[in-house]
PDB file of C-alpha atoms in Angstrom:
ATOM      1  CA  UNK A   1     127.736  82.730 132.792  1.00 44.00           C
ATOM      2  CA  UNK A   2     127.647  79.460 130.888  1.00 49.00           C
ATOM      3  CA  UNK A   3     126.316  79.419 127.334  1.00 53.00           C
ATOM      4  CA  UNK A   4     123.339  77.212 128.285  1.00 57.00           C
ATOM      5  CA  UNK A   5     122.382  79.414 131.229  1.00 51.00           C
ATOM      6  CA  UNK A   6     122.761  82.568 129.129  1.00 52.00           C
ATOM      7  CA  UNK A   7     120.582  81.046 126.384  1.00 58.00           C
ATOM      8  CA  UNK A   8     117.928  80.015 128.906  1.00 59.00           C
ATOM      9  CA  UNK A   9     117.834  83.467 130.534  1.00 57.00           C
ATOM     10  CA  UNK A  10     117.809  85.231 127.148  1.00 58.00           C
ATOM     11  CA  UNK A  11     114.862  83.133 125.904  1.00 62.00           C
ATOM     12  CA  UNK A  12     112.963  83.911 129.072  1.00 61.00           C
ATOM     13  CA  UNK A  13     113.573  87.643 128.692  1.00 63.00           C
ATOM     14  CA  UNK A  14     112.416  87.567 125.074  1.00 65.00           C
ATOM     15  CA  UNK A  15     109.264  85.676 125.974  1.00 65.00           C
ATOM     16  CA  UNK A  16     108.532  88.134 128.787  1.00 67.00           C
ATOM     17  CA  UNK A  17     109.014  91.124 126.464  1.00 67.00           C
ATOM     18  CA  UNK A  18     106.748  89.601 123.814  1.00 67.00           C
ATOM     19  CA  UNK A  19     104.009  88.893 126.321  1.00 66.00           C
ATOM     20  CA  UNK A  20     104.298  92.369 127.843  1.00 68.00           C
ATOM     21  CA  UNK A  21     104.174  93.904 124.375  1.00 67.00           C
ATOM     22  CA  UNK A  22     101.040  91.896 123.642  1.00 66.00           C
ATOM     23  CA  UNK A  23      99.384  93.396 126.730  1.00 66.00           C
ATOM     24  CA  UNK A  24      99.473  90.454 129.115  1.00 60.00           C
ATOM     25  CA  UNK A  25      98.554  90.869 132.728  1.00 57.00           C
ATOM     26  CA  UNK A  26     101.203  89.995 135.292  1.00 54.00           C
ATOM     27  CA  UNK A  27     100.836  86.618 136.993  1.00 49.00           C
ATOM     28  CA  UNK A  28     103.146  84.203 138.655  1.00 49.00           C
ATOM     29  CA  UNK A  29     104.673  81.978 135.960  1.00 50.00           C
ATOM     30  CA  UNK A  30     103.093  78.759 137.234  1.00 45.00           C
ATOM     31  CA  UNK A  31      99.665  80.407 137.487  1.00 51.00           C
ATOM     32  CA  UNK A  32      99.948  81.927 134.013  1.00 57.00           C
ATOM     33  CA  UNK A  33     101.057  78.826 132.157  1.00 67.00           C
ATOM     34  CA  UNK A  34      99.929  75.766 134.047  1.00 74.00           C
ATOM     35  CA  UNK A  35      96.782  75.197 136.012  1.00 79.00           C
ATOM     36  CA  UNK A  36      96.657  72.181 138.294  1.00 83.00           C
ATOM     37  CA  UNK A  37      92.872  72.545 138.398  1.00 87.00           C
ATOM     38  CA  UNK A  38      92.533  72.395 134.604  1.00 86.00           C
ATOM     39  CA  UNK A  39      95.103  69.606 134.385  1.00 85.00           C
ATOM     40  CA  UNK A  40      92.960  67.540 136.753  1.00 90.00           C
ATOM     41  CA  UNK A  41      89.791  68.145 134.672  1.00 90.00           C
ATOM     42  CA  UNK A  42      91.679  67.146 131.545  1.00 87.00           C
ATOM     43  CA  UNK A  43      93.222  64.008 133.127  1.00 91.00           C
ATOM     44  CA  UNK A  44      96.668  65.372 132.293  1.00 85.00           C
ATOM     45  CA  UNK A  45      98.320  63.118 134.885  1.00 86.00           C
ATOM     46  CA  UNK A  46      97.073  60.008 133.076  1.00 89.00           C
ATOM     47  CA  UNK A  47      99.122  60.787 129.953  1.00 88.00           C
ATOM     48  CA  UNK A  48     102.597  59.298 129.557  1.00 88.00           C
ATOM     49  CA  UNK A  49     104.963  61.515 131.641  1.00 84.00           C
ATOM     50  CA  UNK A  50     107.298  61.899 128.660  1.00 84.00           C
ATOM     51  CA  UNK A  51     104.596  63.794 126.753  1.00 84.00           C
ATOM     52  CA  UNK A  52     103.544  65.734 129.838  1.00 81.00           C
ATOM     53  CA  UNK A  53     107.086  67.099 130.254  1.00 81.00           C
ATOM     54  CA  UNK A  54     107.393  67.959 126.552  1.00 82.00           C
ATOM     55  CA  UNK A  55     104.142  69.890 126.630  1.00 83.00           C
ATOM     56  CA  UNK A  56     105.067  71.722 129.828  1.00 81.00           C
ATOM     57  CA  UNK A  57     108.346  72.766 128.207  1.00 80.00           C
ATOM     58  CA  UNK A  58     106.448  74.316 125.315  1.00 88.00           C
ATOM     59  CA  UNK A  59     103.776  76.136 127.363  1.00 89.00           C
ATOM     60  CA  UNK A  60     105.602  79.476 127.345  1.00 88.00           C
ATOM     61  CA  UNK A  61     106.375  79.210 123.641  1.00 91.00           C
ATOM     62  CA  UNK A  62     102.752  78.331 122.852  1.00 91.00           C
ATOM     63  CA  UNK A  63     101.448  81.204 124.986  1.00 90.00           C
ATOM     64  CA  UNK A  64     103.861  83.683 123.408  1.00 93.00           C
ATOM     65  CA  UNK A  65     103.046  82.704 119.829  1.00 95.00           C
ATOM     66  CA  UNK A  66      99.316  82.748 120.604  1.00 93.00           C
ATOM     67  CA  UNK A  67      99.576  86.199 122.202  1.00 93.00           C
ATOM     68  CA  UNK A  68     101.628  87.470 119.253  1.00 95.00           C
ATOM     69  CA  UNK A  69      99.140  86.094 116.740  1.00 95.00           C
ATOM     70  CA  UNK A  70      96.189  87.692 118.516  1.00 93.00           C
ATOM     71  CA  UNK A  71      98.003  91.013 118.942  1.00 94.00           C
ATOM     72  CA  UNK A  72      98.837  90.976 115.221  1.00 96.00           C
ATOM     73  CA  UNK A  73      95.214  90.217 114.322  1.00 95.00           C
ATOM     74  CA  UNK A  74      94.191  93.265 116.360  1.00 94.00           C
ATOM     75  CA  UNK A  75      96.868  95.416 114.693  1.00 96.00           C
ATOM     76  CA  UNK A  76      95.790  94.413 111.158  1.00 97.00           C
ATOM     77  CA  UNK A  77      92.118  94.866 112.045  1.00 96.00           C
ATOM     78  CA  UNK A  78      92.671  98.327 113.554  1.00 95.00           C
ATOM     79  CA  UNK A  79      94.585  99.563 110.502  1.00 97.00           C
ATOM     80  CA  UNK A  80      91.932  98.209 108.112  1.00 97.00           C
ATOM     81  CA  UNK A  81      89.080  99.602 110.217  1.00 96.00           C
ATOM     82  CA  UNK A  82      90.692 103.038 110.397  1.00 96.00           C
ATOM     83  CA  UNK A  83      91.009 103.216 106.615  1.00 97.00           C
ATOM     84  CA  UNK A  84      87.971 101.295 105.312  1.00 97.00           C
ATOM     85  CA  UNK A  85      85.631 101.918 108.282  1.00 96.00           C
ATOM     86  CA  UNK A  86      82.715  99.448 108.299  1.00 96.00           C
ATOM     87  CA  UNK A  87      83.737  98.088 104.882  1.00 97.00           C
ATOM     88  CA  UNK A  88      87.050  96.797 106.241  1.00 97.00           C
ATOM     89  CA  UNK A  89      86.136  93.131 105.597  1.00 97.00           C
ATOM     90  CA  UNK A  90      84.852  93.603 102.044  1.00 97.00           C
ATOM     91  CA  UNK A  91      87.454  96.144 100.925  1.00 97.00           C
ATOM     92  CA  UNK A  92      90.480  95.260 103.034  1.00 97.00           C
ATOM     93  CA  UNK A  93      90.557  91.465 102.819  1.00 98.00           C
ATOM     94  CA  UNK A  94      91.127  89.599  99.563  1.00 98.00           C
ATOM     95  CA  UNK A  95      88.140  87.592  98.335  1.00 97.00           C
ATOM     96  CA  UNK A  96      89.961  84.234  98.518  1.00 98.00           C
ATOM     97  CA  UNK A  97      90.831  84.850 102.175  1.00 98.00           C
ATOM     98  CA  UNK A  98      87.299  86.074 102.956  1.00 97.00           C
ATOM     99  CA  UNK A  99      85.752  83.013 101.314  1.00 98.00           C
ATOM    100  CA  UNK A 100      87.971  80.628 103.270  1.00 97.00           C
ATOM    101  CA  UNK A 101      87.258  82.419 106.591  1.00 96.00           C
ATOM    102  CA  UNK A 102      83.517  82.635 105.956  1.00 96.00           C
ATOM    103  CA  UNK A 103      83.430  78.935 105.096  1.00 96.00           C
ATOM    104  CA  UNK A 104      85.323  78.086 108.286  1.00 94.00           C
ATOM    105  CA  UNK A 105      82.895  80.187 110.341  1.00 94.00           C
ATOM    106  CA  UNK A 106      79.870  78.533 108.692  1.00 94.00           C
ATOM    107  CA  UNK A 107      81.271  75.046 109.348  1.00 94.00           C
ATOM    108  CA  UNK A 108      81.918  75.855 112.993  1.00 91.00           C
ATOM    109  CA  UNK A 109      78.390  77.252 113.368  1.00 91.00           C
ATOM    110  CA  UNK A 110      77.019  73.802 112.471  1.00 93.00           C
ATOM    111  CA  UNK A 111      78.656  72.339 115.561  1.00 93.00           C
ATOM    112  CA  UNK A 112      76.432  74.043 118.117  1.00 90.00           C
ATOM    113  CA  UNK A 113      77.584  71.902 121.040  1.00 92.00           C
ATOM    114  CA  UNK A 114      81.095  73.406 120.873  1.00 90.00           C
ATOM    115  CA  UNK A 115      82.156  76.974 121.521  1.00 88.00           C
ATOM    116  CA  UNK A 116      83.070  78.893 118.361  1.00 84.00           C
ATOM    117  CA  UNK A 117      85.935  81.275 117.777  1.00 84.00           C
ATOM    118  CA  UNK A 118      83.452  84.110 118.138  1.00 78.00           C
ATOM    119  CA  UNK A 119      81.785  86.627 115.877  1.00 80.00           C
ATOM    120  CA  UNK A 120      84.908  88.531 114.826  1.00 90.00           C
ATOM    121  CA  UNK A 121      85.880  87.524 111.297  1.00 94.00           C
ATOM    122  CA  UNK A 122      89.561  88.132 112.122  1.00 94.00           C
ATOM    123  CA  UNK A 123      89.370  85.055 114.356  1.00 93.00           C
ATOM    124  CA  UNK A 124      88.729  82.850 111.335  1.00 94.00           C
ATOM    125  CA  UNK A 125      91.853  83.888 109.450  1.00 96.00           C
ATOM    126  CA  UNK A 126      94.955  81.744 109.321  1.00 95.00           C
ATOM    127  CA  UNK A 127      98.197  83.201 110.664  1.00 95.00           C
ATOM    128  CA  UNK A 128      99.692  83.485 107.170  1.00 96.00           C
ATOM    129  CA  UNK A 129      96.629  85.400 105.981  1.00 97.00           C
ATOM    130  CA  UNK A 130      97.651  88.356 108.135  1.00 97.00           C
ATOM    131  CA  UNK A 131     100.822  88.928 106.123  1.00 97.00           C
ATOM    132  CA  UNK A 132      98.945  88.404 102.843  1.00 98.00           C
ATOM    133  CA  UNK A 133      96.422  91.072 103.844  1.00 98.00           C
ATOM    134  CA  UNK A 134      99.145  93.564 104.776  1.00 98.00           C
ATOM    135  CA  UNK A 135     101.183  92.893 101.644  1.00 98.00           C
ATOM    136  CA  UNK A 136      98.309  93.039  99.156  1.00 97.00           C
ATOM    137  CA  UNK A 137      98.592  95.760  96.539  1.00 96.00           C
ATOM    138  CA  UNK A 138      95.442  97.426  97.899  1.00 96.00           C
ATOM    139  CA  UNK A 139      96.642  97.497 101.514  1.00 98.00           C
ATOM    140  CA  UNK A 140     100.391  97.940 101.356  1.00 97.00           C
ATOM    141  CA  UNK A 141     100.066 101.734 101.450  1.00 97.00           C
ATOM    142  CA  UNK A 142      98.260 101.391 104.808  1.00 97.00           C
ATOM    143  CA  UNK A 143     100.963  99.268 106.416  1.00 97.00           C
ATOM    144  CA  UNK A 144     104.055 100.715 104.742  1.00 96.00           C
ATOM    145  CA  UNK A 145     104.383 103.461 107.345  1.00 94.00           C
ATOM    146  CA  UNK A 146     104.741 100.774 110.033  1.00 96.00           C
ATOM    147  CA  UNK A 147     107.062  98.469 108.104  1.00 93.00           C
ATOM    148  CA  UNK A 148     108.888  99.776 105.071  1.00 83.00           C
ATOM    149  CA  UNK A 149     109.904  96.446 103.525  1.00 95.00           C
ATOM    150  CA  UNK A 150     107.616  93.728 102.204  1.00 97.00           C
ATOM    151  CA  UNK A 151     110.512  91.268 102.219  1.00 97.00           C
ATOM    152  CA  UNK A 152     111.050  91.943 105.931  1.00 97.00           C
ATOM    153  CA  UNK A 153     107.360  91.298 106.697  1.00 97.00           C
ATOM    154  CA  UNK A 154     107.440  88.056 104.677  1.00 97.00           C
ATOM    155  CA  UNK A 155     110.596  86.952 106.487  1.00 96.00           C
ATOM    156  CA  UNK A 156     109.193  87.640 109.948  1.00 97.00           C
ATOM    157  CA  UNK A 157     105.907  85.863 109.258  1.00 97.00           C
ATOM    158  CA  UNK A 158     107.498  82.926 107.413  1.00 97.00           C
ATOM    159  CA  UNK A 159     109.932  82.337 110.286  1.00 96.00           C
ATOM    160  CA  UNK A 160     107.311  82.560 113.007  1.00 97.00           C
ATOM    161  CA  UNK A 161     104.792  80.497 111.041  1.00 96.00           C
ATOM    162  CA  UNK A 162     107.213  77.585 110.690  1.00 96.00           C
ATOM    163  CA  UNK A 163     107.631  77.419 114.469  1.00 96.00           C
ATOM    164  CA  UNK A 164     103.955  78.219 115.079  1.00 95.00           C
ATOM    165  CA  UNK A 165     102.886  75.248 112.993  1.00 95.00           C
ATOM    166  CA  UNK A 166     105.187  72.901 114.925  1.00 95.00           C
ATOM    167  CA  UNK A 167     103.836  74.129 118.275  1.00 93.00           C
ATOM    168  CA  UNK A 168     100.177  74.210 117.211  1.00 91.00           C
ATOM    169  CA  UNK A 169     100.458  70.618 116.003  1.00 92.00           C
ATOM    170  CA  UNK A 170     101.931  69.326 119.275  1.00 89.00           C
ATOM    171  CA  UNK A 171     105.564  69.494 118.247  1.00 91.00           C
ATOM    172  CA  UNK A 172     108.581  70.556 120.291  1.00 92.00           C
ATOM    173  CA  UNK A 173     110.960  73.345 119.256  1.00 94.00           C
ATOM    174  CA  UNK A 174     114.654  73.337 120.045  1.00 94.00           C
ATOM    175  CA  UNK A 175     116.468  76.263 121.667  1.00 93.00           C
ATOM    176  CA  UNK A 176     117.512  77.791 118.331  1.00 96.00           C
ATOM    177  CA  UNK A 177     113.953  77.823 117.027  1.00 96.00           C
ATOM    178  CA  UNK A 178     112.710  79.305 120.305  1.00 95.00           C
ATOM    179  CA  UNK A 179     115.355  82.027 120.155  1.00 95.00           C
ATOM    180  CA  UNK A 180     114.460  82.796 116.535  1.00 96.00           C
ATOM    181  CA  UNK A 181     110.773  83.137 117.431  1.00 96.00           C
ATOM    182  CA  UNK A 182     111.667  85.495 120.266  1.00 95.00           C
ATOM    183  CA  UNK A 183     113.901  87.655 118.097  1.00 97.00           C
ATOM    184  CA  UNK A 184     111.301  87.868 115.332  1.00 97.00           C
ATOM    185  CA  UNK A 185     108.532  88.801 117.761  1.00 97.00           C
ATOM    186  CA  UNK A 186     110.727  91.396 119.448  1.00 96.00           C
ATOM    187  CA  UNK A 187     111.748  92.940 116.126  1.00 96.00           C
ATOM    188  CA  UNK A 188     108.134  93.064 114.893  1.00 96.00           C
ATOM    189  CA  UNK A 189     106.813  94.648 118.089  1.00 95.00           C
ATOM    190  CA  UNK A 190     109.575  97.251 118.189  1.00 95.00           C
ATOM    191  CA  UNK A 191     108.969  98.114 114.553  1.00 95.00           C
ATOM    192  CA  UNK A 192     105.190  98.560 114.662  1.00 94.00           C
ATOM    193  CA  UNK A 193     105.106 100.171 118.106  1.00 90.00           C
ATOM    194  CA  UNK A 194     107.893 102.678 117.453  1.00 75.00           C
TER     195      UNK A 194
END
């Protein structure tokens, strides 16, 4: 098997594992990641084909990172809720992070013509906030049984966040970055779900 083919197949397997681990439902690839109906509503075909192809190439990466981020939000929330019960937001999330999220929610509420992220405060956190919450001195004891090294958590989240920020701001990752994202997601999921 050629190196390029092996790399392509390996990336696909990693993406599939990450999505399965995040609880995705099984769909045909085209149905799951590209909708002709939505593309028509969005006038996708009127955009320069060069950008259309770039975005299509990143659909699986975007979907995987999004699924991972949401699964991690749920994981952090469930651990905080189990320990702090209904006080999870006040006691489990640092005040600077709470203030930023509450401000973001209040700003979005002013724009009534657009759908909001929802009522769940976890939806208003930034990706990097999840690691900060887990690694805080108050919460580390809650997460230590899942991951025994703060440096490992920082490394995983720093690596994924770099690629996440490129994708979320319309950038394109190369095959090495995609592989790194896949490996980090796989390692995280295996560690916390063991």
